[in-house]
Short mmCIF file of N, CA and C in Angstrom, two decimals:
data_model
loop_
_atom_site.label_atom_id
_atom_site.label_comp_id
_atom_site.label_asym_id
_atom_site.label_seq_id
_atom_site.Cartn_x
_atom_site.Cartn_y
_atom_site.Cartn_z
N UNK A 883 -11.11 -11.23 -12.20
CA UNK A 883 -12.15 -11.38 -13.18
C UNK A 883 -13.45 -10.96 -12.53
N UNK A 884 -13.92 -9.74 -13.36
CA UNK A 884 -14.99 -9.49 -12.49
C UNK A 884 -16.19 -9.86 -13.54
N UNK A 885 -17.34 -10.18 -12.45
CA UNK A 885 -18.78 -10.22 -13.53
C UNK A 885 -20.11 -9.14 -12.96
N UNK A 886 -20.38 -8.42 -13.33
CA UNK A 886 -21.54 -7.52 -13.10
C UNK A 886 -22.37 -8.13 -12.87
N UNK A 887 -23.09 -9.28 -13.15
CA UNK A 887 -24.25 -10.23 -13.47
C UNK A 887 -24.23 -10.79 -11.89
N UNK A 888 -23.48 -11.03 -11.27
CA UNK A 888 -23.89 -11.64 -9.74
C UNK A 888 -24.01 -10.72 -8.78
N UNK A 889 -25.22 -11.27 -8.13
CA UNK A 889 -25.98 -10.64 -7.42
C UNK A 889 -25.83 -10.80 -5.79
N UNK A 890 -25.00 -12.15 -5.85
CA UNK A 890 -24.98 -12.58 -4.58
C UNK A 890 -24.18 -11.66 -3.85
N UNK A 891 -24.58 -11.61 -2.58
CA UNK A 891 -24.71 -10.44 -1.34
C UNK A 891 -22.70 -10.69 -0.77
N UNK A 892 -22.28 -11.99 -1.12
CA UNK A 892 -20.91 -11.83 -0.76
C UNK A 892 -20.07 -11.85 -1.67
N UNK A 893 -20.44 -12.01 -2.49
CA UNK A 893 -19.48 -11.48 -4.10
C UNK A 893 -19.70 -9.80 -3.85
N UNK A 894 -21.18 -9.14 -3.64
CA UNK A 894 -21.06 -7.73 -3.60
C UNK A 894 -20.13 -7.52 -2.66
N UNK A 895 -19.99 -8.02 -1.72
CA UNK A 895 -19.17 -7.59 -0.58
C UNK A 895 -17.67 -7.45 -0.91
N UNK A 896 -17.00 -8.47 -1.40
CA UNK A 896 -15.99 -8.58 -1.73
C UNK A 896 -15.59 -7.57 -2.74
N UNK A 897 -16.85 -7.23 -3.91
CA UNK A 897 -16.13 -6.53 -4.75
C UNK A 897 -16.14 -4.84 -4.33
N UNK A 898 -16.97 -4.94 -2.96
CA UNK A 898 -16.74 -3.64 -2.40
C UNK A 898 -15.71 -3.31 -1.69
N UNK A 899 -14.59 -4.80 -1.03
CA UNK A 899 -13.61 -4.92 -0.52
C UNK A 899 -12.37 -4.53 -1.53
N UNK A 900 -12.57 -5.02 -2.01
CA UNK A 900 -11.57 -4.89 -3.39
C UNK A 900 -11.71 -3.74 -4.14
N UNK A 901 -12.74 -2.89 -4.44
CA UNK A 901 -12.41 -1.32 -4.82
C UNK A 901 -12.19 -0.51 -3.43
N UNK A 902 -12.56 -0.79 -2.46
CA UNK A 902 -11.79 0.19 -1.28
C UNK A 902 -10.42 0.03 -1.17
N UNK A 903 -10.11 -1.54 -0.95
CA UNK A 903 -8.36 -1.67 -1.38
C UNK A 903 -7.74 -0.81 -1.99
N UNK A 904 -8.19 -0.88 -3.43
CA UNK A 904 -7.45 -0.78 -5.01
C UNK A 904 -7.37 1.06 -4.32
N UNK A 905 -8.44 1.89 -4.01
CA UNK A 905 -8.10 3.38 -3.77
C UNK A 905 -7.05 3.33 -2.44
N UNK A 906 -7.15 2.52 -2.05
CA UNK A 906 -6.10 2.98 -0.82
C UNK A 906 -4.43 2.33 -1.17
N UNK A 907 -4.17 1.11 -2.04
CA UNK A 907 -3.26 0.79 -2.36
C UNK A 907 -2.29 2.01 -3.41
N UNK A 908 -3.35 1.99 -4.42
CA UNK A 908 -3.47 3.17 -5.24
C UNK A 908 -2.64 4.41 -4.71
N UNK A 909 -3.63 4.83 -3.55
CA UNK A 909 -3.18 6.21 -2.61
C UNK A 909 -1.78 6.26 -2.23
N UNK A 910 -1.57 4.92 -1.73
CA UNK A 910 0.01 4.65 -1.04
C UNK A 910 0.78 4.50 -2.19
N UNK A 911 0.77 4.40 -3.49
CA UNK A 911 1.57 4.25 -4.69
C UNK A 911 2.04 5.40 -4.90
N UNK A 912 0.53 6.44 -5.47
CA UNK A 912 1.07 7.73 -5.20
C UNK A 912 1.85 8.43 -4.83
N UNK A 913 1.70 8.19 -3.34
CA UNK A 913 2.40 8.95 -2.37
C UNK A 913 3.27 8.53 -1.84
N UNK A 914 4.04 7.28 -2.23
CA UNK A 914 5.26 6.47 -2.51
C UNK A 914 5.94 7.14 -3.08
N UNK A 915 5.76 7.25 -4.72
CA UNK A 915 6.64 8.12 -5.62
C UNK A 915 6.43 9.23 -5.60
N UNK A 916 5.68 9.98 -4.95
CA UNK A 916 5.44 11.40 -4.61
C UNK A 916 7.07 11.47 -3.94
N UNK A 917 6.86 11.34 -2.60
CA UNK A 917 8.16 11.05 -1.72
C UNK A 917 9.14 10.74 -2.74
N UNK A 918 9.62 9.68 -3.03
CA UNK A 918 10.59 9.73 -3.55
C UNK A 918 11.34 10.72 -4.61
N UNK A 919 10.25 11.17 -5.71
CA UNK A 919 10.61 11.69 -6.72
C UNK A 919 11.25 13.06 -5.48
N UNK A 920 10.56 13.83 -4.86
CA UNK A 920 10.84 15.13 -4.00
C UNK A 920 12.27 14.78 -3.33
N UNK A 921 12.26 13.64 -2.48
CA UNK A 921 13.71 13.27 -2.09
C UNK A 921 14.85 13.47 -3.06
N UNK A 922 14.75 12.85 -4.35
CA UNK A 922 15.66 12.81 -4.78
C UNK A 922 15.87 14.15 -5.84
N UNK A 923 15.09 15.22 -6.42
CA UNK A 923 15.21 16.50 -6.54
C UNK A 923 15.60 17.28 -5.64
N UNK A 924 14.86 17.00 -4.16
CA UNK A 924 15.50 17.72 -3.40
C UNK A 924 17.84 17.68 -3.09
N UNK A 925 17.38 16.86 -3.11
CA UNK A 925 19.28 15.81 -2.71
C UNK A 925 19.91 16.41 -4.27
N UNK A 926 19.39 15.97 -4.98
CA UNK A 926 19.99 16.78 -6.29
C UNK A 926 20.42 18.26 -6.41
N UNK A 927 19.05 18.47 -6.19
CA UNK A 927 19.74 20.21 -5.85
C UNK A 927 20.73 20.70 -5.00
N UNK A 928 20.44 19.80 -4.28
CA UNK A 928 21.68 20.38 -2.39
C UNK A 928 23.09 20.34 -3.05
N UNK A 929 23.14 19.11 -3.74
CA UNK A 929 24.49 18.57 -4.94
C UNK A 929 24.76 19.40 -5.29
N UNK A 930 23.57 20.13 -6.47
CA UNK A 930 24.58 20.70 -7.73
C UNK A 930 24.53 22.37 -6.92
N UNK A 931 23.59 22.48 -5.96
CA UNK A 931 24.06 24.17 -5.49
C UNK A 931 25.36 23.81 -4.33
N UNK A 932 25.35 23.11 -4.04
CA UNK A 932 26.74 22.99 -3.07
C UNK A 932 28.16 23.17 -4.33
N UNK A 933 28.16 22.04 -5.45
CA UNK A 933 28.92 22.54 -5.78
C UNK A 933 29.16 23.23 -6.82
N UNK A 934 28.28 24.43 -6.93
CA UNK A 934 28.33 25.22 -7.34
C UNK A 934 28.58 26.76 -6.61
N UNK A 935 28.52 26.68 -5.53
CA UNK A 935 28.19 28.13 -4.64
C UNK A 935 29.71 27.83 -4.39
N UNK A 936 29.86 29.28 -3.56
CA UNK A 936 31.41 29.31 -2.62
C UNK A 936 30.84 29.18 -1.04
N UNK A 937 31.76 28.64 -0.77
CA UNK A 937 31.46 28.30 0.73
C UNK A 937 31.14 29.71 1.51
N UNK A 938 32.00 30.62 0.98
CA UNK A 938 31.91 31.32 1.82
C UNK A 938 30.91 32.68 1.82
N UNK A 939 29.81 32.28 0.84
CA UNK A 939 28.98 33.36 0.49
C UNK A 939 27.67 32.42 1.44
N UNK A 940 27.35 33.25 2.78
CA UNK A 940 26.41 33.24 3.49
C UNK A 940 25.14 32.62 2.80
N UNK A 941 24.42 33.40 2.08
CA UNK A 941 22.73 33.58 1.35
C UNK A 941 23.35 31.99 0.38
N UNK A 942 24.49 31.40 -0.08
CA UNK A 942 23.73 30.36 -0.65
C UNK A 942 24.05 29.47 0.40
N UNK A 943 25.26 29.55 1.40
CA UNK A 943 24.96 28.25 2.36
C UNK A 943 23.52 27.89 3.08
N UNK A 944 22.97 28.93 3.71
CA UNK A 944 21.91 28.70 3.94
C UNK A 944 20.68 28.20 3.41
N UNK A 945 20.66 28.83 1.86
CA UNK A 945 19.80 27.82 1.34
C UNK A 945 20.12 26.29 0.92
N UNK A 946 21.29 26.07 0.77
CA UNK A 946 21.87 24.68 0.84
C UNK A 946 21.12 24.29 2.24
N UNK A 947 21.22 24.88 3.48
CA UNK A 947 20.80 24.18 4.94
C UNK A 947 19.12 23.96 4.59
N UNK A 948 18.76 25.07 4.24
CA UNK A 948 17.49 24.96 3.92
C UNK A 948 16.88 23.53 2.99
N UNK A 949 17.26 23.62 1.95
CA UNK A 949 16.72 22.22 1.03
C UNK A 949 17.32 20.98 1.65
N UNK A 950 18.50 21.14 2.29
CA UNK A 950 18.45 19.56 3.18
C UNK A 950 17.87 19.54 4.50
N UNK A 951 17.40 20.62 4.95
CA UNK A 951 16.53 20.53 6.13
C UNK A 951 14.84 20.00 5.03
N UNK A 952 14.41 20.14 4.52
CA UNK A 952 12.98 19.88 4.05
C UNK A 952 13.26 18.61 3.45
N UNK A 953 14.57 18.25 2.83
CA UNK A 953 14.84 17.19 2.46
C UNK A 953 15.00 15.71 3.76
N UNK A 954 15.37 16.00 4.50
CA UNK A 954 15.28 15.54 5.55
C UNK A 954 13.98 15.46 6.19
N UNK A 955 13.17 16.31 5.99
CA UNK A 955 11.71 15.86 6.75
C UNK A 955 10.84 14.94 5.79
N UNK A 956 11.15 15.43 4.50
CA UNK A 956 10.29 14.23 3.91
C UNK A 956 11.02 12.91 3.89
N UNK A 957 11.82 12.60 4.25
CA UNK A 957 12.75 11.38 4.52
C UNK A 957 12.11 10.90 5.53
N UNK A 958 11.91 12.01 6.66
CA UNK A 958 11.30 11.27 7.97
C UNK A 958 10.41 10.85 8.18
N UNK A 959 9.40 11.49 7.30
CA UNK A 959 8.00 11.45 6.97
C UNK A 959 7.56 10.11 6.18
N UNK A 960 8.42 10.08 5.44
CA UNK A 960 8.55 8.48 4.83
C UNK A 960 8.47 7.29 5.68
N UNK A 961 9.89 7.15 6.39
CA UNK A 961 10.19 6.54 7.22
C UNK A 961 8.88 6.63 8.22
N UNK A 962 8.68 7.52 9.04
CA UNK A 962 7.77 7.48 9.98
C UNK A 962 6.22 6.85 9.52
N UNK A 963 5.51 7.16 8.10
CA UNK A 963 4.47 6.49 7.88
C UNK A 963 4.81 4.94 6.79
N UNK A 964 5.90 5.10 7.08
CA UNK A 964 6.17 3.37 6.25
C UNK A 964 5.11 3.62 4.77
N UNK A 965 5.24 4.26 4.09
CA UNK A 965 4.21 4.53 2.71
C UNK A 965 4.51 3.10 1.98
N UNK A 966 5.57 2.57 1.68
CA UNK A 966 6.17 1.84 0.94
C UNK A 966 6.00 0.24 1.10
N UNK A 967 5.83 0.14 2.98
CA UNK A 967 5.46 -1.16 3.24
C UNK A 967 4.08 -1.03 3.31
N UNK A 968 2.92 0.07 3.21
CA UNK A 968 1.60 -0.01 3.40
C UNK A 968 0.88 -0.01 2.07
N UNK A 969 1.80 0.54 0.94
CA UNK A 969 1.22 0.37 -0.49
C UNK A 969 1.63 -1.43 -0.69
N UNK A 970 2.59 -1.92 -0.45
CA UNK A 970 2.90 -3.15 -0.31
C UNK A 970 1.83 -4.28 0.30
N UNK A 971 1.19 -3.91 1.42
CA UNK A 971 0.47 -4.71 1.88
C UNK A 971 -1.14 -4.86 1.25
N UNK A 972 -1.23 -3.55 0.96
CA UNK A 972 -2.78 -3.40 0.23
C UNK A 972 -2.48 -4.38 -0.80
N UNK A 973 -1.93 -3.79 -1.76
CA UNK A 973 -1.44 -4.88 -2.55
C UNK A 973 -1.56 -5.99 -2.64
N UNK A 974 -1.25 -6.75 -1.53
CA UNK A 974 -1.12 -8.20 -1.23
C UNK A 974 -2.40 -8.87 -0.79
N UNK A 975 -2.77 -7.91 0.06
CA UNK A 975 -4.34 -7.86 0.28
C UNK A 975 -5.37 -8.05 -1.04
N UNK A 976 -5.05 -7.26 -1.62
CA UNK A 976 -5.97 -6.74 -2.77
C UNK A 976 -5.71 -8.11 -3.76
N UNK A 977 -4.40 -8.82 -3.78
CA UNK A 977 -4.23 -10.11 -4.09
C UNK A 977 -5.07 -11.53 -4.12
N UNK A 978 -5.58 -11.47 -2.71
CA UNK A 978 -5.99 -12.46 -1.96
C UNK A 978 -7.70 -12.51 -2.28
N UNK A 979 -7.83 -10.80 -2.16
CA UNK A 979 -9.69 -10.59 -2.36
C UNK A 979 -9.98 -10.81 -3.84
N UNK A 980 -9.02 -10.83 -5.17
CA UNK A 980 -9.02 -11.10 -6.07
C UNK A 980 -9.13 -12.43 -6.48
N UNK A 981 -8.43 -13.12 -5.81
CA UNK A 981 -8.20 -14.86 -6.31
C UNK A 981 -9.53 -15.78 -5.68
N UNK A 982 -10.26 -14.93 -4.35
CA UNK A 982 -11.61 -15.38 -4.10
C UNK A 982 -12.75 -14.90 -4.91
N UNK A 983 -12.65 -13.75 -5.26
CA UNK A 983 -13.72 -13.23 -6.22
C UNK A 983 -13.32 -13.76 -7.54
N UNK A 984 -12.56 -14.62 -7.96
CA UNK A 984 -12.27 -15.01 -9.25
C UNK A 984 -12.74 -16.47 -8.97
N UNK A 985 -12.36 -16.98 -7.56
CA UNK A 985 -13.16 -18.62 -7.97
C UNK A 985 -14.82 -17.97 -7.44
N UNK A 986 -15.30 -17.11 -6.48
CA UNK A 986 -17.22 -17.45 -7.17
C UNK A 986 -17.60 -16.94 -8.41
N UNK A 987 -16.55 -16.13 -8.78
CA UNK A 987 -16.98 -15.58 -10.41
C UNK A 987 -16.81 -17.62 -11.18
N UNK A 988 -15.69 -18.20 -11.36
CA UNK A 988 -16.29 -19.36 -11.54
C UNK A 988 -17.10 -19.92 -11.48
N UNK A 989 -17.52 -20.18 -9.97
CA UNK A 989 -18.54 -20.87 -9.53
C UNK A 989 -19.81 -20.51 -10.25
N UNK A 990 -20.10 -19.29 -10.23
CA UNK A 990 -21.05 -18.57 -10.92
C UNK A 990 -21.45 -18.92 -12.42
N UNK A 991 -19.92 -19.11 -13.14
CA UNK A 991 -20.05 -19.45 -14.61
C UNK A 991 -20.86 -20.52 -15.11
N UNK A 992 -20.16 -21.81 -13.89
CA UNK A 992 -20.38 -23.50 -13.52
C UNK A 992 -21.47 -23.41 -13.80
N UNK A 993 -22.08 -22.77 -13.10
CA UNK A 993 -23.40 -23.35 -12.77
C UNK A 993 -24.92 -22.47 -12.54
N UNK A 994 -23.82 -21.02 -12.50
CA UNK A 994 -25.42 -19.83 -12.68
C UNK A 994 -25.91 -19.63 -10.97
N UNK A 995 -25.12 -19.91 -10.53
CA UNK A 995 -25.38 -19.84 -8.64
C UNK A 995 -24.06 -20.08 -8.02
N UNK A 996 -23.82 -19.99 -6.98
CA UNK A 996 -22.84 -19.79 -6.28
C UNK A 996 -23.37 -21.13 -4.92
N UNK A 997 -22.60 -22.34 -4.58
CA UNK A 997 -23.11 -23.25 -4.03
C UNK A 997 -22.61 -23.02 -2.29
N UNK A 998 -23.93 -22.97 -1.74
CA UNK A 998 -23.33 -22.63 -0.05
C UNK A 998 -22.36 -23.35 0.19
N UNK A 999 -21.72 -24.10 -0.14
CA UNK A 999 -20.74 -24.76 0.69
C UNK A 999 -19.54 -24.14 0.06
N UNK A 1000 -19.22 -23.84 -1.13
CA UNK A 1000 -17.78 -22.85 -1.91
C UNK A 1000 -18.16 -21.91 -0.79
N UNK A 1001 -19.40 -20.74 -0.68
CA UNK A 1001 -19.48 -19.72 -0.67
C UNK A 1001 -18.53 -19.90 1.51
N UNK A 1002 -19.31 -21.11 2.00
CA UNK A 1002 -18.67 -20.98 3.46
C UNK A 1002 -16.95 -21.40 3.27
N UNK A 1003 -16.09 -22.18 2.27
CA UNK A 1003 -14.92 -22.33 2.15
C UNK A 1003 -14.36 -20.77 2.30
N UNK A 1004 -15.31 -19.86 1.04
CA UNK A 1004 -14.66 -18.60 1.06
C UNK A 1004 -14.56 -18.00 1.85
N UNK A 1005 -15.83 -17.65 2.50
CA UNK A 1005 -15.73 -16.83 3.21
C UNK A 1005 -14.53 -17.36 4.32
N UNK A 1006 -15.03 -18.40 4.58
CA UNK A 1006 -13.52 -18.57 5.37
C UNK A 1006 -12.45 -17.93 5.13
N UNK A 1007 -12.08 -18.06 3.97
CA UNK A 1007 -10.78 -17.76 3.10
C UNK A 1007 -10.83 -15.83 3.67
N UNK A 1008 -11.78 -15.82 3.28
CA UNK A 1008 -12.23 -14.10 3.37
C UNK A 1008 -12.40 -13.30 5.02
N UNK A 1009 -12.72 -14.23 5.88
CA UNK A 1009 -12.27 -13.84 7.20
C UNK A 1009 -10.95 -14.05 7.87
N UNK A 1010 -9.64 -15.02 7.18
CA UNK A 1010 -8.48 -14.99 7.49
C UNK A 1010 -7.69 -14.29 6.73
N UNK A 1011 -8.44 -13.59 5.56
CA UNK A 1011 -7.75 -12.47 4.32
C UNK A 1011 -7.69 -11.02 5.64
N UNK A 1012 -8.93 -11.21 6.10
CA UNK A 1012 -9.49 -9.93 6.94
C UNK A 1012 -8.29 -9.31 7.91
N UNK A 1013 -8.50 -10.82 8.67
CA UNK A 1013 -7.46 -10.88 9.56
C UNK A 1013 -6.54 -10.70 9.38
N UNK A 1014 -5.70 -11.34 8.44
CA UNK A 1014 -4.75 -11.30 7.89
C UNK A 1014 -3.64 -9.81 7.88
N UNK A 1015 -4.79 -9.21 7.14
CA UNK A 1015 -4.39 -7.73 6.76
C UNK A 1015 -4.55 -6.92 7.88
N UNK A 1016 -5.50 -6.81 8.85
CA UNK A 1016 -5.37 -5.84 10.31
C UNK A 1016 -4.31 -6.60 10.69
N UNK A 1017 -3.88 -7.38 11.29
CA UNK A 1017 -2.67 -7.22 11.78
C UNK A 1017 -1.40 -6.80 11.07
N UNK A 1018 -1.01 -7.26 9.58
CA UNK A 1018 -0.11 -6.16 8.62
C UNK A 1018 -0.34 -5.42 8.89
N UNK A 1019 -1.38 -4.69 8.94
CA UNK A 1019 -1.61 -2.99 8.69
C UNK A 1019 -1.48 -2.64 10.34
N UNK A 1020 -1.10 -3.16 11.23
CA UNK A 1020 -1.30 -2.67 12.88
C UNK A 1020 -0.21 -2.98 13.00
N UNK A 1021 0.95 -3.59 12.67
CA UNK A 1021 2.29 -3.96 12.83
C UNK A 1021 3.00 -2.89 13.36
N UNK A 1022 3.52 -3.01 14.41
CA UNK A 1022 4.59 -1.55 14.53
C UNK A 1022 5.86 -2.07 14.04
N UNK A 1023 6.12 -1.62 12.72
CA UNK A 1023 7.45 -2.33 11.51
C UNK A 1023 8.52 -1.72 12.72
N UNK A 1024 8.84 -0.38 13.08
CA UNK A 1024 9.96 -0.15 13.87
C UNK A 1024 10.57 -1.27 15.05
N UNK A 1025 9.35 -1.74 15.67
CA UNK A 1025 9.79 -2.56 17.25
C UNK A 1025 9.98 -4.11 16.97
N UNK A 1026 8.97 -4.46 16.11
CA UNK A 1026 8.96 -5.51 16.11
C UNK A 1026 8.99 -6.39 14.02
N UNK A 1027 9.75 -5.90 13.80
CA UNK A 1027 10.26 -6.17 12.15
C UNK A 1027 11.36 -7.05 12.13
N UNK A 1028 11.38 -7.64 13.37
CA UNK A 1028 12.61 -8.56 13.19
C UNK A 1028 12.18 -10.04 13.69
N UNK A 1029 11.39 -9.51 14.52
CA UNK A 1029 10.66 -10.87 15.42
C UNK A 1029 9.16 -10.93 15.42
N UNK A 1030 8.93 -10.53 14.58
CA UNK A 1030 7.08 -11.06 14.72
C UNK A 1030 6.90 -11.58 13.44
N UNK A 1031 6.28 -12.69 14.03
CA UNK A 1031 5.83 -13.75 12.93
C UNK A 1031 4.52 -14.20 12.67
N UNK A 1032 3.71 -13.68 11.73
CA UNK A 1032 2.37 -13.59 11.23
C UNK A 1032 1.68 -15.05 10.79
N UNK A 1033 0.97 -15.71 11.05
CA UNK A 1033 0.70 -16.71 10.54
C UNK A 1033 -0.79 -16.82 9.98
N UNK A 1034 -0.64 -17.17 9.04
CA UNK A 1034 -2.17 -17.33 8.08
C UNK A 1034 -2.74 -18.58 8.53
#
């Protein structure tokens, strides 16, 4: 819930947190189903020209090698930038900066000010959101996705 009307300097902040999110969560959505949709056209095609060609005509095996070689790099490419767990985390992020900017948008309603003592709860809230998310986002998912345990 957003309100235009507040002025206060950490509501701006937040809601500047929360549209940088939303384009970068956004970005990784994109380019989530970007990937995928190409994977699976690509794999499709390899299908129906495999069985469709004769094995033994050179010019289409190779392009069969060909579309599962490119098919294969965007697989890797996937895999290698984790798109899927990083649109995931913004996300979750973008969760958290929402449910604080929705209680001072309250606070705001209450009472037409935002009371220092909510505003230091939040921010609290808003420096372990911070935290929170650099370490998600610094995770090496390959080494350690089995045994590291994040605590809020």
């Amino acid at each position: 819930m957003k309100d235009d009307s507040i002025n206060d300097s950490f509501y701006l902040q937040i809601q500047k947190e929360i549209n940088r999110i939303e384009r970068k969560a956004r970005s990784y959505t994109w380019m989530f189903y970007f990937i995928r949709i190409i994977q699976i056209a690509f794999a499709g095609t390899i299908t129906v020209l495999s069985g469709m060609m004769k094995i033994k005509d050179l010019d289409a095996t190779t392009n069969i090698l060909i579309l599962g070689a490119v098919t294969t790099a965007v697989t890797a490419i996937d895999t290698l930038f984790q798109v899927d767990n990083k649109k995931n985390t913004y996300k979750l992020v973008l969760f958290e900066l929402r449910s604080i900017r929705a209680e001072l948008v309250y606070n705001f309603i209450k009472s037409e000010e935002i009371p220092e003592a909510i505003k230091h709860i939040l921010f609290e809230k808003y420096k372990s959101v911070n935290s929170y998310a650099r370490e998600l986002i610094s995770i090496d998912f390959d080494n350690n996705t089995n045994n590291t345990e994040i605590k809020r």
